Coordinates of C-alpha atoms in Angstrom, one line a residue:
Chain A
M89 CA 37.8 45.0 -6.5
E90 CA 34.9 43.9 -8.6
I91 CA 34.0 45.4 -12.0
K92 CA 30.3 46.2 -11.9
K93 CA 29.6 47.2 -15.4
A94 CA 31.2 48.0 -18.8
A95 CA 32.9 51.3 -19.0
A96 CA 35.3 53.2 -21.2
A97 CA 37.7 56.2 -21.1
G98 CA 39.7 58.0 -23.7
T99 CA 39.4 58.8 -27.4
M100 CA 40.5 57.4 -30.7
E101 CA 42.5 60.6 -31.4
S102 CA 46.2 60.3 -32.4
N103 CA 48.4 60.1 -29.3
D104 CA 45.5 59.0 -27.1
A105 CA 44.0 55.6 -26.3
M106 CA 40.5 54.3 -25.7
I107 CA 40.3 51.8 -22.9
M108 CA 37.2 49.6 -22.4
I109 CA 36.7 47.4 -19.4
E110 CA 33.9 45.0 -18.6
P111 CA 33.2 42.2 -16.1
G112 CA 35.2 39.1 -16.9
D113 CA 34.7 35.3 -16.9
G114 CA 36.7 34.6 -13.8
E115 CA 40.1 35.9 -14.9
L116 CA 41.9 38.9 -16.3
E117 CA 42.0 39.2 -20.1
I118 CA 43.8 42.1 -21.8
F119 CA 43.7 42.7 -25.5
V120 CA 45.9 45.4 -27.0
D121 CA 45.4 46.9 -30.4
S122 CA 48.0 49.6 -31.0
V123 CA 49.5 51.5 -33.9
V124 CA 52.8 51.1 -32.1
A125 CA 52.3 47.4 -31.2
R126 CA 55.6 46.3 -32.7
Q127 CA 57.6 48.8 -30.6
F128 CA 55.5 49.2 -27.4
G129 CA 53.0 46.3 -27.3
K130 CA 54.6 44.7 -24.2
Q131 CA 55.1 48.0 -22.5
I132 CA 51.4 49.0 -23.0
E133 CA 50.3 45.7 -21.5
R134 CA 52.6 46.1 -18.6
A135 CA 51.4 49.7 -17.9
V136 CA 47.7 48.6 -18.0
M137 CA 48.5 45.6 -15.8
E138 CA 50.1 47.9 -13.2
V139 CA 47.0 50.0 -12.9
L140 CA 44.7 47.0 -12.8
S141 CA 46.7 45.5 -9.9
Q142 CA 46.7 48.8 -8.0
Y143 CA 42.9 48.5 -7.9
E144 CA 43.2 44.7 -7.3
I145 CA 41.2 43.8 -10.3
E146 CA 41.5 40.2 -11.1
D147 CA 38.4 39.5 -13.1
A148 CA 37.8 41.6 -16.2
H149 CA 38.0 41.9 -20.0
V150 CA 40.1 44.9 -20.9
L151 CA 40.4 46.2 -24.5
V152 CA 43.1 48.8 -25.2
R153 CA 42.8 50.6 -28.5
D154 CA 45.9 52.7 -28.6
K155 CA 46.8 55.5 -31.1
G156 CA 50.3 56.1 -29.8
A157 CA 49.5 57.4 -26.3
V158 CA 52.5 57.8 -23.9
E159 CA 52.5 55.8 -20.7
C160 CA 51.1 58.5 -18.4
T161 CA 48.1 58.9 -20.8
L162 CA 47.5 55.2 -20.9
K163 CA 47.6 54.8 -17.2
A164 CA 45.2 57.8 -16.7
R165 CA 42.8 56.5 -19.2
C166 CA 42.9 53.0 -17.6
E167 CA 42.4 54.4 -14.1
T168 CA 39.3 56.5 -15.3
A169 CA 37.9 53.4 -17.1
I170 CA 38.3 51.4 -13.9
L171 CA 36.7 54.0 -11.6
R172 CA 33.7 54.2 -14.0
A173 CA 33.4 50.5 -14.2
L174 CA 33.5 50.1 -10.4
K175 CA 30.4 52.4 -9.9
E176 CA 27.0 50.9 -9.5
D177 CA 24.3 52.5 -11.5
Chain B
M178 CA 55.3 63.2 -90.9
N179 CA 52.1 62.2 -89.2
K180 CA 52.8 61.4 -85.6
R181 CA 49.1 61.1 -84.6
A182 CA 47.9 57.7 -83.4
E183 CA 44.2 57.1 -83.1
S184 CA 44.4 55.5 -79.7
L185 CA 46.8 54.8 -76.9
G186 CA 46.8 51.1 -77.9
A187 CA 47.6 52.0 -81.5
A188 CA 50.5 54.3 -80.4
M189 CA 51.8 51.4 -78.2
K190 CA 51.6 49.0 -81.2
K191 CA 53.4 51.5 -83.4
A192 CA 56.1 51.9 -80.8
G193 CA 56.5 48.1 -81.0
I194 CA 55.7 47.3 -77.3
Q195 CA 56.7 43.8 -76.4
N196 CA 57.4 41.6 -73.4
G197 CA 60.3 42.6 -71.2
M198 CA 60.4 46.2 -72.2
T199 CA 61.1 49.2 -69.9
I200 CA 58.5 51.9 -70.1
S201 CA 58.8 55.2 -68.3
F202 CA 56.5 57.8 -66.7
H203 CA 56.9 61.1 -65.0
H204 CA 54.8 62.3 -62.0
H205 CA 53.8 65.9 -62.5
L206 CA 50.2 64.8 -62.5
R207 CA 50.9 63.4 -59.0
N208 CA 47.9 61.8 -57.4
G209 CA 45.6 62.8 -60.3
D210 CA 47.6 60.9 -63.0
Y211 CA 45.5 58.6 -65.3
V212 CA 48.3 57.9 -67.8
M213 CA 50.3 55.1 -66.1
N214 CA 47.1 53.2 -65.2
M215 CA 45.8 53.6 -68.8
V216 CA 49.1 52.4 -70.3
L217 CA 49.3 49.3 -68.0
D218 CA 45.7 48.4 -68.6
E219 CA 46.2 48.6 -72.3
A220 CA 49.4 46.5 -72.1
A221 CA 47.5 43.9 -70.0
K222 CA 44.7 43.8 -72.6
M223 CA 47.4 43.2 -75.3
G224 CA 48.8 40.3 -73.4
I225 CA 52.1 42.0 -72.7
K226 CA 54.1 40.6 -69.8
D227 CA 57.3 41.3 -67.8
L228 CA 57.4 45.1 -68.1
T229 CA 59.7 47.2 -66.0
V230 CA 58.0 50.5 -64.9
Q231 CA 60.6 53.3 -64.8
A232 CA 58.6 56.1 -63.1
S233 CA 59.9 59.2 -61.4
S234 CA 57.3 58.6 -58.7
V235 CA 54.6 56.1 -57.9
F236 CA 51.6 57.5 -56.1
D237 CA 48.6 56.0 -54.3
V238 CA 46.5 56.6 -57.5
H239 CA 48.7 54.0 -59.1
Q240 CA 47.4 51.2 -56.9
P241 CA 46.1 49.2 -60.0
I242 CA 49.8 48.4 -60.6
I243 CA 49.5 45.9 -57.7
E244 CA 47.1 43.8 -59.8
H245 CA 49.4 44.1 -62.9
I246 CA 52.2 42.7 -60.7
R247 CA 50.1 39.8 -59.6
N248 CA 49.3 39.0 -63.3
G249 CA 52.9 39.3 -64.4
V250 CA 52.3 42.3 -66.6
V251 CA 54.7 44.3 -64.4
T252 CA 57.8 42.5 -63.0
G253 CA 60.0 45.5 -62.1
I254 CA 59.7 49.0 -60.7
E255 CA 62.3 51.7 -60.6
T256 CA 61.3 54.9 -59.0
N257 CA 62.4 57.9 -56.9
Y258 CA 59.3 57.8 -54.6
M259 CA 56.6 55.4 -53.7
G260 CA 53.4 56.2 -51.9
A261 CA 52.3 54.1 -48.9
K262 CA 49.6 52.1 -50.7
V263 CA 51.8 50.5 -53.4
G264 CA 54.7 50.7 -50.8
K265 CA 52.8 48.4 -48.5
A266 CA 52.3 45.7 -51.2
I267 CA 56.0 45.9 -52.1
S268 CA 57.1 45.6 -48.4
E269 CA 54.9 42.5 -48.1
G270 CA 57.0 41.0 -50.9
I271 CA 54.6 41.1 -53.9
L272 CA 57.5 41.7 -56.4
D273 CA 60.2 39.1 -56.9
R274 CA 62.8 41.6 -58.2
P275 CA 63.7 44.3 -55.7
V276 CA 62.4 47.8 -56.5
R277 CA 65.2 50.1 -57.5
F278 CA 65.0 53.5 -55.8
R279 CA 66.9 56.5 -57.2
S280 CA 66.9 60.2 -56.5
H281 CA 65.4 63.0 -58.7
G282 CA 69.0 63.8 -59.7
G283 CA 70.3 60.3 -59.9
R284 CA 67.5 59.1 -62.2
P285 CA 68.2 61.5 -65.1
D286 CA 71.9 60.8 -64.7
A287 CA 71.3 57.1 -65.0
I288 CA 69.2 57.7 -68.1
E289 CA 71.7 60.0 -69.7
K290 CA 74.7 57.8 -69.0
G291 CA 72.9 54.7 -70.3
R292 CA 72.7 52.8 -67.0
V293 CA 68.9 53.0 -67.4
K294 CA 67.6 52.2 -70.9
I295 CA 64.0 53.2 -71.7
D296 CA 62.2 51.5 -74.5
I297 CA 59.1 53.7 -74.5
A298 CA 58.6 56.9 -72.6
F299 CA 55.1 58.1 -72.0
V300 CA 54.9 61.9 -71.5
A301 CA 51.6 62.9 -69.9
A302 CA 51.3 66.4 -71.5
P303 CA 48.6 68.9 -70.4
C304 CA 49.0 70.6 -73.7
A305 CA 50.7 69.4 -77.0
D306 CA 50.6 70.0 -80.7
A307 CA 50.3 67.2 -83.3
S308 CA 54.1 67.0 -83.7
G309 CA 54.6 66.5 -80.0
N310 CA 55.8 69.9 -78.8
A311 CA 54.4 69.9 -75.2
N312 CA 54.1 71.9 -72.1
G313 CA 52.3 71.7 -68.7
I314 CA 50.9 75.2 -68.5
Y315 CA 47.8 75.1 -70.7
G316 CA 44.7 72.8 -70.8
P317 CA 42.3 71.4 -68.2
S318 CA 45.0 69.2 -66.6
A319 CA 47.6 71.9 -66.3
C320 CA 50.4 70.9 -63.9
G321 CA 53.1 73.5 -64.6
S322 CA 56.6 72.3 -65.0
L323 CA 57.4 69.1 -66.9
G324 CA 61.0 68.9 -65.6
Y325 CA 61.1 65.2 -64.7
A326 CA 60.0 64.1 -68.2
C327 CA 62.9 65.7 -70.1
A328 CA 65.5 63.0 -69.9
D329 CA 62.9 60.3 -70.6
A330 CA 61.8 62.1 -73.8
K331 CA 65.3 62.7 -75.0
Y332 CA 66.8 59.3 -74.3
A333 CA 64.0 56.8 -74.7
K334 CA 64.1 54.7 -77.9
T335 CA 60.5 55.8 -78.6
T336 CA 58.6 58.7 -77.0
I337 CA 54.8 58.9 -76.9
V338 CA 53.1 62.2 -75.9
V339 CA 49.7 61.6 -74.4
T340 CA 47.5 64.7 -74.1
D341 CA 43.9 65.8 -73.6
Y342 CA 44.4 69.3 -75.0
L343 CA 45.7 69.5 -78.6
A344 CA 47.1 72.9 -79.6
E345 CA 47.9 74.4 -83.0
Y346 CA 51.4 73.8 -84.3
P347 CA 53.9 75.2 -83.2
L348 CA 53.1 75.1 -79.5
S349 CA 55.3 77.4 -77.4
P350 CA 56.8 77.3 -75.0
A351 CA 57.8 73.7 -75.6
S352 CA 59.1 71.9 -72.5
I353 CA 59.3 68.8 -74.6
E354 CA 60.3 69.4 -78.2
E355 CA 59.1 67.7 -81.3
T356 CA 62.6 66.5 -82.1
D357 CA 62.3 63.9 -79.3
V358 CA 58.7 62.8 -79.9
D359 CA 57.7 59.8 -82.1
Y360 CA 53.9 59.6 -81.6
V361 CA 51.1 61.8 -80.2
V362 CA 47.9 60.5 -78.9
V363 CA 44.8 62.4 -77.7
V364 CA 42.8 60.9 -75.0
D365 CA 39.6 62.1 -73.1
K366 CA 41.5 63.0 -69.9
I367 CA 45.1 62.5 -68.8
G368 CA 44.2 63.2 -65.2
D369 CA 41.9 64.4 -62.5
A370 CA 42.6 68.1 -61.9
A371 CA 41.7 67.8 -58.2
G372 CA 44.6 65.3 -57.6
I373 CA 47.1 67.1 -59.8
V374 CA 47.7 70.3 -57.9
S375 CA 46.1 71.6 -54.8
G376 CA 44.1 74.8 -55.0
T377 CA 46.2 76.5 -52.4
T378 CA 48.9 75.0 -50.3
Q379 CA 48.1 75.7 -46.6
I380 CA 50.8 76.3 -44.0
T381 CA 50.4 73.9 -41.0
R382 CA 48.5 75.1 -37.9
D383 CA 50.0 72.4 -35.7
P384 CA 51.8 74.3 -32.9
V385 CA 54.6 71.7 -32.8
G386 CA 55.2 72.1 -36.5
L387 CA 55.2 75.9 -36.2
K388 CA 57.6 75.9 -33.3
I389 CA 60.0 73.7 -35.4
A390 CA 59.6 76.0 -38.4
E391 CA 60.3 79.1 -36.3
T392 CA 63.5 77.6 -34.9
A393 CA 64.6 76.4 -38.4
A394 CA 64.2 80.0 -39.6
R395 CA 66.4 81.2 -36.8
V396 CA 69.0 78.6 -37.6
I397 CA 69.2 80.0 -41.2
E398 CA 69.3 83.5 -39.8
H399 CA 72.4 82.8 -37.6
S400 CA 74.1 80.2 -39.9
G401 CA 76.1 82.8 -41.8
Y402 CA 74.5 81.9 -45.1
L403 CA 71.7 84.4 -45.0
A404 CA 73.2 87.3 -47.1
D405 CA 72.5 89.0 -50.4
G406 CA 72.3 86.3 -53.1
F407 CA 70.8 83.7 -50.7
S408 CA 69.2 80.7 -52.3
F409 CA 66.6 78.4 -50.7
Q410 CA 64.6 75.3 -51.1
T411 CA 61.8 73.9 -49.0
G412 CA 59.1 71.3 -49.3
A413 CA 55.3 71.7 -49.4
G414 CA 54.5 69.7 -46.3
G415 CA 54.2 70.2 -42.6
A416 CA 56.9 72.3 -40.9
S417 CA 58.9 72.7 -44.1
L418 CA 56.6 75.1 -45.8
A419 CA 56.0 77.0 -42.6
V420 CA 59.7 77.9 -42.5
T421 CA 59.0 80.5 -45.3
K422 CA 56.5 82.2 -43.0
Y423 CA 59.2 82.9 -40.4
L424 CA 62.0 83.4 -42.9
K425 CA 60.3 86.3 -44.7
P426 CA 60.3 88.8 -41.7
I427 CA 63.9 87.9 -41.0
M428 CA 65.0 88.6 -44.6
K429 CA 63.0 91.8 -44.5
R430 CA 64.5 92.9 -41.2
K431 CA 68.1 92.1 -42.3
N432 CA 67.4 93.6 -45.7
V433 CA 68.6 90.4 -47.5
S434 CA 67.9 90.2 -51.2
G435 CA 67.8 86.5 -52.2
S436 CA 68.8 85.1 -55.6
F437 CA 66.6 82.1 -56.3
G438 CA 64.1 79.6 -54.8
L439 CA 64.4 76.1 -56.0
G440 CA 62.5 72.8 -56.2
G441 CA 58.9 71.8 -56.1
I442 CA 57.3 75.3 -56.0
T443 CA 54.3 76.4 -54.0
G444 CA 52.3 79.6 -53.9
Y445 CA 54.3 80.8 -50.9
M446 CA 57.5 80.8 -53.0
V447 CA 55.6 82.6 -55.7
D448 CA 54.7 85.3 -53.2
M449 CA 58.3 85.6 -52.2
L450 CA 59.3 86.0 -55.9
R451 CA 56.6 88.7 -56.4
E452 CA 57.5 90.6 -53.3
G453 CA 61.2 90.6 -54.2
Y454 CA 62.6 88.2 -51.6
F455 CA 64.0 86.2 -54.5
K456 CA 64.8 87.2 -58.1
K457 CA 64.1 83.9 -59.7
L458 CA 62.3 80.6 -59.1
M459 CA 63.8 77.4 -60.6
D460 CA 60.9 75.0 -60.9
V461 CA 61.0 71.3 -61.6
Q462 CA 57.5 70.6 -60.3
C463 CA 54.5 72.9 -59.4
F464 CA 52.6 72.0 -56.2
D465 CA 49.6 74.4 -56.5
L466 CA 47.6 76.5 -59.0
K467 CA 49.4 79.7 -58.0
A468 CA 52.7 78.1 -59.0
V469 CA 51.3 76.9 -62.4
E470 CA 49.9 80.4 -63.1
S471 CA 53.2 82.1 -62.1
L472 CA 55.2 79.7 -64.4
K473 CA 52.9 80.6 -67.2
T474 CA 53.0 84.4 -66.8
N475 CA 56.2 85.4 -64.9
P476 CA 59.4 85.2 -67.0
D477 CA 61.5 85.0 -63.7
H478 CA 59.8 81.8 -62.9
I479 CA 61.8 79.2 -64.8
E480 CA 61.2 75.6 -65.7
V481 CA 64.2 73.3 -65.2
S482 CA 64.7 69.7 -66.1
A483 CA 65.4 67.1 -63.4
S484 CA 68.9 67.0 -64.7
R485 CA 69.5 70.7 -64.3
Y486 CA 67.7 70.6 -61.0
A487 CA 69.8 67.9 -59.3
S488 CA 71.9 65.6 -61.4
P489 CA 75.3 64.7 -59.9
G490 CA 76.6 63.9 -63.4
V491 CA 76.3 67.3 -65.1
I492 CA 79.0 70.0 -65.0
S493 CA 76.8 72.0 -62.6
A494 CA 73.2 71.7 -61.4
C495 CA 70.9 74.1 -59.5
V496 CA 71.4 72.1 -56.2
D497 CA 75.1 73.0 -56.4
H498 CA 74.2 76.7 -56.1
L499 CA 71.9 76.2 -53.1
D500 CA 72.6 77.8 -49.8
A501 CA 69.9 76.3 -47.6
V502 CA 67.4 73.4 -47.9
I503 CA 64.7 72.3 -45.5
L504 CA 64.0 68.6 -45.5
G505 CA 61.9 66.1 -43.6
A506 CA 62.6 62.7 -42.1
T507 CA 60.7 59.7 -40.8
Q508 CA 63.8 58.7 -38.9
I509 CA 67.3 60.2 -38.3
D510 CA 70.0 58.2 -36.5
T511 CA 72.7 59.5 -34.1
D512 CA 75.1 59.6 -37.1
F513 CA 72.6 62.0 -38.9
N514 CA 71.7 59.4 -41.5
V515 CA 68.1 60.1 -42.6
N516 CA 65.4 57.7 -43.6
V517 CA 62.6 59.0 -45.9
H518 CA 61.9 55.6 -47.5
T519 CA 60.1 53.7 -44.8
D520 CA 58.0 54.3 -41.7
S521 CA 59.0 53.1 -38.3
N522 CA 57.6 49.7 -39.0
G523 CA 59.7 49.2 -42.1
Y524 CA 56.9 49.7 -44.6
I525 CA 57.9 51.7 -47.7
M526 CA 56.0 55.0 -47.8
G527 CA 58.2 57.5 -49.6
G528 CA 61.6 57.9 -51.2
S529 CA 64.4 60.3 -51.8
G530 CA 62.8 62.5 -54.3
G531 CA 65.4 65.3 -54.2
H532 CA 66.2 64.8 -50.6
S533 CA 69.7 63.3 -51.0
D534 CA 70.5 65.6 -54.0
T535 CA 69.7 68.8 -52.2
A536 CA 71.4 67.6 -48.9
A537 CA 74.6 67.0 -50.9
G538 CA 74.4 70.2 -52.9
A539 CA 73.3 72.8 -50.3
K540 CA 75.7 74.5 -48.0
L541 CA 73.2 74.1 -45.2
S542 CA 70.9 71.2 -45.0
I543 CA 68.4 71.3 -42.2
I544 CA 66.2 68.4 -41.2
V545 CA 62.9 69.4 -39.5
A546 CA 61.1 66.8 -37.5
P547 CA 59.2 66.4 -34.3
L548 CA 61.0 64.5 -31.5
F549 CA 58.3 61.8 -31.8
R550 CA 55.2 60.9 -33.8
A551 CA 52.5 58.8 -32.1
R552 CA 55.0 57.7 -29.4
L553 CA 57.6 56.7 -31.9
P554 CA 60.9 58.6 -31.4
I555 CA 62.3 60.1 -34.6
I556 CA 65.9 59.9 -33.4
V557 CA 67.1 56.3 -33.4
D558 CA 70.4 54.4 -33.0
R559 CA 70.2 53.1 -36.6
A560 CA 67.8 54.3 -39.3
L561 CA 65.8 51.4 -40.9
C562 CA 66.9 52.8 -44.2
V563 CA 69.7 55.2 -45.0
S564 CA 68.2 57.4 -47.7
T565 CA 70.5 60.4 -47.2
P566 CA 73.9 59.9 -45.7
G567 CA 74.7 61.7 -42.4
N568 CA 77.8 63.4 -43.8
T569 CA 75.5 65.5 -46.1
V570 CA 73.2 66.5 -43.2
D571 CA 74.1 69.6 -41.1
V572 CA 71.4 70.4 -38.6
L573 CA 68.4 68.6 -37.0
V574 CA 65.6 70.9 -35.7
T575 CA 63.0 69.5 -33.3
Q576 CA 60.4 71.3 -31.1
R577 CA 62.6 70.9 -28.0
G578 CA 66.0 71.8 -29.5
I579 CA 68.4 71.4 -32.3
A580 CA 71.5 69.2 -33.0
V581 CA 74.4 70.1 -35.2
N582 CA 76.5 67.5 -37.1
P583 CA 79.8 67.2 -35.1
A584 CA 81.6 67.7 -38.5
R585 CA 80.2 71.3 -38.5
E586 CA 81.9 72.6 -35.4
A587 CA 82.0 76.3 -36.7
L588 CA 78.3 76.2 -37.4
R589 CA 77.5 74.7 -34.0
K590 CA 79.5 77.6 -32.4
R591 CA 77.6 80.2 -34.4
L592 CA 74.2 78.8 -33.4
T593 CA 75.3 78.4 -29.7
D594 CA 76.5 82.0 -29.7
A595 CA 73.1 83.1 -31.0
C596 CA 71.5 81.4 -27.9
L597 CA 69.7 78.8 -30.0
P598 CA 68.9 75.6 -28.0
V599 CA 71.8 73.4 -29.2
Y600 CA 72.1 69.9 -27.9
D601 CA 74.1 66.8 -28.7
I602 CA 71.9 64.5 -30.9
G603 CA 72.1 61.8 -28.2
E604 CA 70.7 64.3 -25.7
L605 CA 67.7 65.0 -27.9
K606 CA 67.2 61.2 -28.3
E607 CA 67.1 60.8 -24.5
M608 CA 64.8 63.7 -24.1
A609 CA 62.3 61.9 -26.5
E610 CA 62.7 58.5 -24.9
K611 CA 62.0 60.0 -21.4
I612 CA 58.6 60.9 -22.7
T613 CA 57.8 57.9 -25.0
G614 CA 59.8 55.1 -23.3
K615 CA 62.4 53.1 -25.3
P616 CA 60.9 51.3 -28.2
D617 CA 61.6 47.6 -28.8
D618 CA 63.5 46.8 -32.0
I619 CA 61.3 45.6 -34.7
E620 CA 62.0 42.4 -36.6
L621 CA 62.1 42.4 -40.4
G622 CA 62.1 39.6 -43.0
E623 CA 65.2 38.3 -44.8
R624 CA 64.0 39.1 -48.4
I625 CA 65.0 42.4 -50.0
A626 CA 62.0 44.5 -51.1
A627 CA 64.0 47.4 -52.5
E628 CA 67.5 48.6 -53.2
V629 CA 68.3 52.3 -52.7
E630 CA 70.7 53.7 -55.3
Y631 CA 72.5 56.9 -54.1
R632 CA 72.8 59.7 -56.5
D633 CA 76.3 58.5 -57.5
G634 CA 75.0 55.2 -58.6
S635 CA 76.2 53.1 -55.6
I636 CA 73.8 51.1 -53.5
I637 CA 73.5 53.0 -50.2
D638 CA 71.0 50.6 -48.5
K639 CA 68.6 47.7 -49.0
I640 CA 65.1 47.7 -47.6
R641 CA 63.9 44.4 -46.2
C642 CA 60.4 43.0 -46.5
V643 CA 58.2 43.3 -43.5
K644 CA 57.4 40.0 -41.7

């Protein structure tokens, strides 16, 4: 599916994550900034990838600013950000 | 004899400060301390190099030490605790010589036995007379107990008392006595009152912390140690302090009359003294104004030296009389070894303080910690640093359940019989990882940033630099 506009979901509170998504330049780019990057960096990227592929998103910039969210939180924030970004104004 | 020096610099010159010396500090002024920074600035101005700072604690307020390390003024640090800001620089490898960590009991023992030799001790004194009798209960920078400074003043080659409140001779009570003091210097301010003690120490409102505290109080209730004569120590932070809130009604209901409260003392412990839950408080460090006021006015609130508090080298110390202690952890491994020196990324952000001393001394040592913080499980296969060995740790209390050291089978049975949620520590670890996922191991550097000396003088662990 096609990302129509920039959108975000989540907060910068501890144990949450803020996920921002915007139209890409022809490919999928994910940038993860996390307080637990050393221990969970790869797992965070994998979780976000999983949600993106569920929605068949192949062209987007995704920025994850993670404050130690568990996986279900990350996925929920990601899904909400995608649903917002898919809506036309 | 006239001990007065007209300035800090003059006192340091009289003391014969020179390159390569070991100078010592105590941390009762905590994050409000000006004295260590003033001394190091003065040493830098005098062109002194290669100093070893022997401090009972290094706080964030002491960040200027980083610049003094870069300039070669300071080339060694020995301490019992190091705040995160200086800790980060150390973990990044700023100091060539590894930091030497000790405990609050191990440090005075090392000083008294001569393993640590102090050339000049600086005693930050909220109140002193011109001959160097000093205490911490009067003056604008009042901090209460001066317990950590006692061994330094007694055993240093030269002792300089630095005060901002000069009293008439003879000052009493004298926590530091004139017999141990060479020079006295009066400065404008020895510290910032706001950083020295908190107005009032607040009990956490975090529901997870409260749940842990409530469970820890129930562990004490059913441990078999809660009887007349009960003695107790807890910290000022998070769930630790909140344990007192839940312990009080239990002591009341069971009509238990405690003997003494120990350690860093807060207003909550003062309330328990006043209300008759304990007969005495043994105080090595005051955490808030209420504790300072109580030490000043209540004869049952007693100042103790670090040595009497926790030294393993004296005939008996307060920790040896302790029934229960509540302690924190950044990590605990499945062998019950506790890390309080580094965070989960390996950065130094703490230290033993009295952790390993009280764990060794108390009949019941309880670690209170959440199952995870910001997705990082607290229970790990191997702690990044062993600050306190697992054979001195009895119970771990988390919000989801408790684990008892397998060496304490009788205790485990008591707690199980009381219907407390007892699990194997491995089960608690799995419970956490089911929520957080299993963290990847982190990679650390090869260089040693710090060595941790256990209270008996042996090296219990080494802390690597962070890559």
